[in-house]
Amino acid sequence: MKIYLDTANVKEIQEAASFGLLDGVTTNPSLVVKEGRSFREMLQEVCKIVDGPISAEVVSIEADAMVKEGKELAKIHQNIVVKCPLIPEGLKATKRLAAEGIKVNVTLCFSPTQAMLAAKAGAWCVSPFIGRLDDISSNGMELIRQILTIYKNYDYKTLVLVASVRHPQHVVEAALAGGHICTMPYNIFQALFKHPLTDSGLKRFLDDWKAKGQQ
């Protein structure tokens, strides 16, 4: 499973990339606004840090405008993946962009039927938001399993990008389900490394070593 960081914070991306484990980055308008800087400049900087897919979202809601915006985003760097919302106009734009060889991440997916339509439109990946489904007492991970089954049944090539991840267990469940990609905030990426028994075990080893006067 590929691991992406869901952020527009360049410092966080640099830190995650330093481990050599980061496969890509996803952004959205809310994350970009939070950073208070030029969207284009931020994308250019991120593309220099991470040699992998970088999702950049359009803010138009009409197909022609999305296509125009998407083409401009795609010109920034070969690794840019254009994000289009899963609305009728977004699927129209996805079909047109995909036909021109531009990778599209269809975002804000909340149902199997939406995911099926995204695949039929030629999406490079689809982003089901599991955390937001959990927030309304639905089962986000069940949606991932359903989408993966549908895609397997019909040999759709669209990748399943597990998004809106709330905690490390979501990452585990995504991997167990066979999700192709999981994107997460930096704090959750950090949490993947941690376990209290690792910390206590290492402390004990080092304490024993020092107690015997080892150098």
CSV table of N, CA and C in Angstrom, one decimal, residues 14-111:
chain,number,residue,atom,x,y,z
A,14,GLN,N,8.5,17.8,4.0
A,14,GLN,CA,10.0,17.6,4.0
A,14,GLN,C,10.4,16.5,5.1
A,15,GLU,N,9.7,16.7,6.2
A,15,GLU,CA,10.0,15.7,7.3
A,15,GLU,C,9.6,14.3,7.0
A,16,ALA,N,8.4,14.1,6.4
A,16,ALA,CA,8.0,12.8,6.1
A,16,ALA,C,8.8,12.2,5.0
A,17,ALA,N,9.2,13.1,4.0
A,17,ALA,CA,10.0,12.6,2.9
A,17,ALA,C,11.4,12.2,3.3
A,18,SER,N,11.9,12.7,4.4
A,18,SER,CA,13.3,12.4,4.9
A,18,SER,C,13.4,10.9,5.3
A,19,PHE,N,12.3,10.3,5.6
A,19,PHE,CA,12.4,8.8,5.9
A,19,PHE,C,12.5,8.0,4.7
A,20,GLY,N,12.3,8.5,3.5
A,20,GLY,CA,12.3,7.7,2.3
A,20,GLY,C,11.1,6.7,2.2
A,21,LEU,N,10.0,7.0,2.9
A,21,LEU,CA,8.9,6.2,2.9
A,21,LEU,C,7.6,6.8,2.3
A,22,LEU,N,7.8,8.1,1.9
A,22,LEU,CA,6.6,8.8,1.4
A,22,LEU,C,6.5,8.6,-0.1
A,23,ASP,N,5.3,8.2,-0.6
A,23,ASP,CA,5.0,7.9,-2.0
A,23,ASP,C,4.3,9.0,-2.7
A,24,GLY,N,3.7,9.9,-2.0
A,24,GLY,CA,2.9,11.0,-2.7
A,24,GLY,C,2.3,11.9,-1.7
A,25,VAL,N,1.6,12.9,-2.2
A,25,VAL,CA,1.0,13.9,-1.4
A,25,VAL,C,-0.4,14.3,-2.0
A,26,THR,N,-1.4,14.5,-1.1
A,26,THR,CA,-2.7,15.0,-1.5
A,26,THR,C,-2.9,16.3,-0.8
A,27,THR,N,-3.5,17.2,-1.5
A,27,THR,CA,-3.9,18.5,-1.0
A,27,THR,C,-5.4,18.8,-1.3
A,28,ASN,N,-5.9,19.8,-0.6
A,28,ASN,CA,-7.3,20.2,-1.0
A,28,ASN,C,-7.4,21.7,-0.7
A,29,PRO,N,-8.4,22.4,-1.2
A,29,PRO,CA,-8.5,23.9,-0.9
A,29,PRO,C,-8.4,24.3,0.5
A,30,SER,N,-9.0,23.5,1.4
A,30,SER,CA,-9.0,23.9,2.8
A,30,SER,C,-7.6,23.8,3.4
A,31,LEU,N,-6.8,22.8,3.0
A,31,LEU,CA,-5.4,22.7,3.5
A,31,LEU,C,-4.5,23.8,2.9
A,32,VAL,N,-4.8,24.1,1.6
A,32,VAL,CA,-4.0,25.2,1.0
A,32,VAL,C,-4.2,26.5,1.7
A,33,VAL,N,-5.5,26.9,1.9
A,33,VAL,CA,-5.9,28.1,2.5
A,33,VAL,C,-5.3,28.2,3.9
A,34,LYS,N,-5.2,27.1,4.6
A,34,LYS,CA,-4.7,27.1,6.0
A,34,LYS,C,-3.2,27.6,6.0
A,35,GLU,N,-2.5,27.3,4.9
A,35,GLU,CA,-1.1,27.7,4.8
A,35,GLU,C,-0.8,29.1,4.4
A,36,GLY,N,-1.8,29.7,3.8
A,36,GLY,CA,-1.8,31.2,3.5
A,36,GLY,C,-0.7,31.5,2.5
A,37,ARG,N,-0.5,30.7,1.5
A,37,ARG,CA,0.5,31.0,0.5
A,37,ARG,C,0.0,30.6,-0.9
A,38,SER,N,0.8,31.0,-1.9
A,38,SER,CA,0.4,30.8,-3.3
A,38,SER,C,0.3,29.3,-3.6
A,39,PHE,N,-0.8,28.9,-4.1
A,39,PHE,CA,-1.1,27.4,-4.4
A,39,PHE,C,0.0,26.9,-5.4
A,40,ARG,N,0.2,27.7,-6.5
A,40,ARG,CA,1.2,27.3,-7.5
A,40,ARG,C,2.6,27.1,-6.9
A,41,GLU,N,3.0,28.1,-6.2
A,41,GLU,CA,4.3,28.1,-5.6
A,41,GLU,C,4.5,26.9,-4.6
A,42,MET,N,3.4,26.6,-3.9
A,42,MET,CA,3.5,25.5,-2.9
A,42,MET,C,3.6,24.2,-3.7
A,43,LEU,N,2.8,24.0,-4.8
A,43,LEU,CA,2.9,22.8,-5.6
A,43,LEU,C,4.3,22.6,-6.2
A,44,GLN,N,4.8,23.7,-6.7
A,44,GLN,CA,6.2,23.6,-7.3
A,44,GLN,C,7.2,23.2,-6.3
A,45,GLU,N,7.1,23.7,-5.1
A,45,GLU,CA,8.0,23.3,-4.1
A,45,GLU,C,7.9,21.8,-3.7
A,46,VAL,N,6.6,21.4,-3.5
A,46,VAL,CA,6.4,20.0,-3.1
A,46,VAL,C,6.8,19.0,-4.2
A,47,CYS,N,6.7,19.4,-5.5
A,47,CYS,CA,7.1,18.5,-6.6
A,47,CYS,C,8.6,18.3,-6.6
A,48,LYS,N,9.4,19.3,-6.0
A,48,LYS,CA,10.8,19.2,-5.9
A,48,LYS,C,11.2,18.2,-4.7
A,49,ILE,N,10.3,18.1,-3.8
A,49,ILE,CA,10.6,17.3,-2.6
A,49,ILE,C,10.2,15.8,-2.8
A,50,VAL,N,9.0,15.6,-3.4
A,50,VAL,CA,8.5,14.3,-3.5
A,50,VAL,C,8.4,13.9,-4.9
A,51,ASP,N,9.1,12.8,-5.3
A,51,ASP,CA,9.0,12.3,-6.7
A,51,ASP,C,7.9,11.2,-6.7
A,52,GLY,N,6.7,11.7,-6.7
A,52,GLY,CA,5.5,10.9,-6.7
A,52,GLY,C,4.3,11.7,-7.0
A,53,PRO,N,3.1,11.1,-7.1
A,53,PRO,CA,1.9,11.8,-7.5
A,53,PRO,C,1.5,12.9,-6.4
A,54,ILE,N,1.2,14.1,-6.9
A,54,ILE,CA,0.8,15.2,-6.0
A,54,ILE,C,-0.5,15.7,-6.5
A,55,SER,N,-1.5,15.4,-5.7
A,55,SER,CA,-2.9,15.8,-6.0
A,55,SER,C,-3.2,17.2,-5.7
A,56,ALA,N,-3.7,17.9,-6.8
A,56,ALA,CA,-4.0,19.3,-6.7
A,56,ALA,C,-5.5,19.5,-7.1
A,57,GLU,N,-6.3,20.1,-6.3
A,57,GLU,CA,-7.8,20.2,-6.6
A,57,GLU,C,-8.2,21.4,-7.3
A,58,VAL,N,-9.1,21.2,-8.2
A,58,VAL,CA,-9.8,22.4,-8.9
A,58,VAL,C,-10.8,23.0,-7.9
A,59,VAL,N,-11.1,24.2,-8.2
A,59,VAL,CA,-12.1,24.9,-7.3
A,59,VAL,C,-13.3,25.3,-8.1
A,60,SER,N,-13.3,25.0,-9.4
A,60,SER,CA,-14.5,25.3,-10.2
A,60,SER,C,-15.5,24.2,-10.0
A,61,ILE,N,-16.8,24.5,-10.4
A,61,ILE,CA,-17.8,23.5,-10.2
A,61,ILE,C,-18.6,23.2,-11.6
A,62,GLU,N,-18.0,23.7,-12.6
A,62,GLU,CA,-18.6,23.5,-14.0
A,62,GLU,C,-17.6,22.8,-14.8
A,63,ALA,N,-18.0,21.9,-15.7
A,63,ALA,CA,-17.0,21.0,-16.3
A,63,ALA,C,-16.0,21.7,-17.2
A,64,ASP,N,-16.5,22.7,-18.0
A,64,ASP,CA,-15.5,23.4,-18.9
A,64,ASP,C,-14.5,24.1,-18.0
A,65,ALA,N,-14.9,24.8,-17.0
A,65,ALA,CA,-13.9,25.5,-16.1
A,65,ALA,C,-13.0,24.5,-15.4
A,66,MET,N,-13.5,23.4,-15.0
A,66,MET,CA,-12.7,22.4,-14.3
A,66,MET,C,-11.6,21.9,-15.3
A,67,VAL,N,-12.0,21.6,-16.5
A,67,VAL,CA,-11.0,21.1,-17.5
A,67,VAL,C,-9.9,22.2,-17.8
A,68,LYS,N,-10.3,23.4,-17.9
A,68,LYS,CA,-9.4,24.5,-18.1
A,68,LYS,C,-8.4,24.6,-16.9
A,69,GLU,N,-9.0,24.6,-15.7
A,69,GLU,CA,-8.2,24.7,-14.5
A,69,GLU,C,-7.3,23.5,-14.4
A,70,GLY,N,-7.8,22.3,-14.7
A,70,GLY,CA,-7.1,21.1,-14.6
A,70,GLY,C,-5.9,21.0,-15.5
A,71,LYS,N,-6.1,21.5,-16.7
A,71,LYS,CA,-5.0,21.6,-17.7
A,71,LYS,C,-3.8,22.5,-17.2
A,72,GLU,N,-4.2,23.6,-16.6
A,72,GLU,CA,-3.2,24.5,-16.1
A,72,GLU,C,-2.4,23.9,-14.9
A,73,LEU,N,-3.1,23.2,-14.0
A,73,LEU,CA,-2.5,22.5,-12.9
A,73,LEU,C,-1.5,21.5,-13.4
A,74,ALA,N,-2.0,20.7,-14.4
A,74,ALA,CA,-1.1,19.6,-15.0
A,74,ALA,C,0.2,20.1,-15.6
A,75,LYS,N,0.2,21.4,-16.0
A,75,LYS,CA,1.4,22.0,-16.7
A,75,LYS,C,2.4,22.3,-15.7
A,76,ILE,N,2.1,22.3,-14.4
A,76,ILE,CA,3.1,22.7,-13.4
A,76,ILE,C,4.2,21.7,-13.3
A,77,HIS,N,3.8,20.4,-13.3
A,77,HIS,CA,4.8,19.3,-13.2
A,77,HIS,C,4.1,18.0,-13.7
A,78,GLN,N,5.0,17.1,-14.1
A,78,GLN,CA,4.5,15.8,-14.7
A,78,GLN,C,3.8,15.0,-13.6
A,79,ASN,N,4.2,15.2,-12.3
A,79,ASN,CA,3.6,14.4,-11.2
A,79,ASN,C,2.3,14.9,-10.7
A,80,ILE,N,1.8,16.0,-11.2
A,80,ILE,CA,0.5,16.6,-10.7
A,80,ILE,C,-0.6,15.7,-11.1
A,81,VAL,N,-1.5,15.4,-10.2
A,81,VAL,CA,-2.7,14.7,-10.4
A,81,VAL,C,-3.9,15.6,-10.1
A,82,VAL,N,-4.7,15.9,-11.1
A,82,VAL,CA,-5.8,16.8,-10.9
A,82,VAL,C,-7.0,16.2,-10.1
A,83,LYS,N,-7.4,16.9,-9.1
A,83,LYS,CA,-8.5,16.4,-8.3
A,83,LYS,C,-9.8,17.1,-8.7
A,84,CYS,N,-10.8,16.3,-9.0
A,84,CYS,CA,-12.1,16.8,-9.4
A,84,CYS,C,-13.2,16.2,-8.4
A,85,PRO,N,-14.1,17.0,-8.0
A,85,PRO,CA,-15.1,16.5,-7.0
A,85,PRO,C,-16.1,15.5,-7.7
A,86,LEU,N,-16.6,14.6,-6.9
A,86,LEU,CA,-17.5,13.6,-7.5
A,86,LEU,C,-18.9,14.1,-7.6
A,87,ILE,N,-19.1,15.0,-8.5
A,87,ILE,CA,-20.4,15.6,-8.9
A,87,ILE,C,-20.5,15.3,-10.4
A,88,PRO,N,-21.7,15.4,-11.0
A,88,PRO,CA,-21.9,15.2,-12.4
A,88,PRO,C,-20.9,16.0,-13.3
A,89,GLU,N,-20.7,17.3,-13.0
A,89,GLU,CA,-19.8,18.1,-13.7
A,89,GLU,C,-18.4,17.6,-13.6
A,90,GLY,N,-18.1,17.2,-12.4
A,90,GLY,CA,-16.7,16.7,-12.1
A,90,GLY,C,-16.4,15.4,-12.9
A,91,LEU,N,-17.4,14.5,-13.1
A,91,LEU,CA,-17.2,13.3,-13.9
A,91,LEU,C,-17.1,13.7,-15.4
A,92,LYS,N,-17.8,14.7,-15.8
A,92,LYS,CA,-17.7,15.1,-17.2
A,92,LYS,C,-16.2,15.6,-17.4
A,93,ALA,N,-15.8,16.4,-16.5
A,93,ALA,CA,-14.4,16.9,-16.6
A,93,ALA,C,-13.4,15.8,-16.5
A,94,THR,N,-13.6,14.8,-15.6
A,94,THR,CA,-12.7,13.7,-15.5
A,94,THR,C,-12.6,12.9,-16.8
A,95,LYS,N,-13.7,12.7,-17.5
A,95,LYS,CA,-13.7,12.0,-18.7
A,95,LYS,C,-12.8,12.7,-19.8
A,96,ARG,N,-13.0,14.0,-19.8
A,96,ARG,CA,-12.3,14.8,-20.8
A,96,ARG,C,-10.8,14.9,-20.5
A,97,LEU,N,-10.5,15.1,-19.2
A,97,LEU,CA,-9.1,15.2,-18.8
A,97,LEU,C,-8.4,13.9,-19.0
A,98,ALA,N,-9.0,12.8,-18.6
A,98,ALA,CA,-8.4,11.5,-18.8
A,98,ALA,C,-8.2,11.2,-20.3
A,99,ALA,N,-9.1,11.6,-21.1
A,99,ALA,CA,-8.9,11.4,-22.6
A,99,ALA,C,-7.7,12.1,-23.1
A,100,GLU,N,-7.2,13.1,-22.4
A,100,GLU,CA,-6.0,13.8,-22.9
A,100,GLU,C,-4.8,13.4,-22.1
A,101,GLY,N,-4.9,12.3,-21.4
A,101,GLY,CA,-3.8,11.7,-20.7
A,101,GLY,C,-3.4,12.4,-19.4
A,102,ILE,N,-4.3,13.1,-18.8
A,102,ILE,CA,-4.1,13.8,-17.5
A,102,ILE,C,-4.7,12.9,-16.4
A,103,LYS,N,-3.9,12.6,-15.4
A,103,LYS,CA,-4.4,11.8,-14.3
A,103,LYS,C,-5.4,12.6,-13.5
A,104,VAL,N,-6.5,11.9,-13.1
A,104,VAL,CA,-7.5,12.6,-12.3
A,104,VAL,C,-7.8,11.8,-11.0
A,105,ASN,N,-7.8,12.5,-9.9
A,105,ASN,CA,-8.2,11.9,-8.6
A,105,ASN,C,-9.6,12.4,-8.3
A,106,VAL,N,-10.6,11.5,-8.4
A,106,VAL,CA,-11.9,11.9,-8.1
A,106,VAL,C,-12.2,11.8,-6.6
A,107,THR,N,-12.5,13.0,-6.1
A,107,THR,CA,-12.5,13.1,-4.6
A,107,THR,C,-13.9,13.3,-4.1
A,108,LEU,N,-14.1,13.2,-2.8
A,108,LEU,CA,-15.4,13.3,-2.1
A,108,LEU,C,-16.3,12.2,-2.5
A,109,CYS,N,-15.8,11.0,-2.5
A,109,CYS,CA,-16.6,9.8,-2.8
A,109,CYS,C,-17.1,9.2,-1.5
A,110,PHE,N,-18.4,8.9,-1.5
A,110,PHE,CA,-19.1,8.4,-0.3
A,110,PHE,C,-19.9,7.2,-0.5
A,111,SER,N,-20.0,6.6,-1.8
A,111,SER,CA,-20.8,5.5,-2.0
A,111,SER,C,-20.2,4.6,-3.1
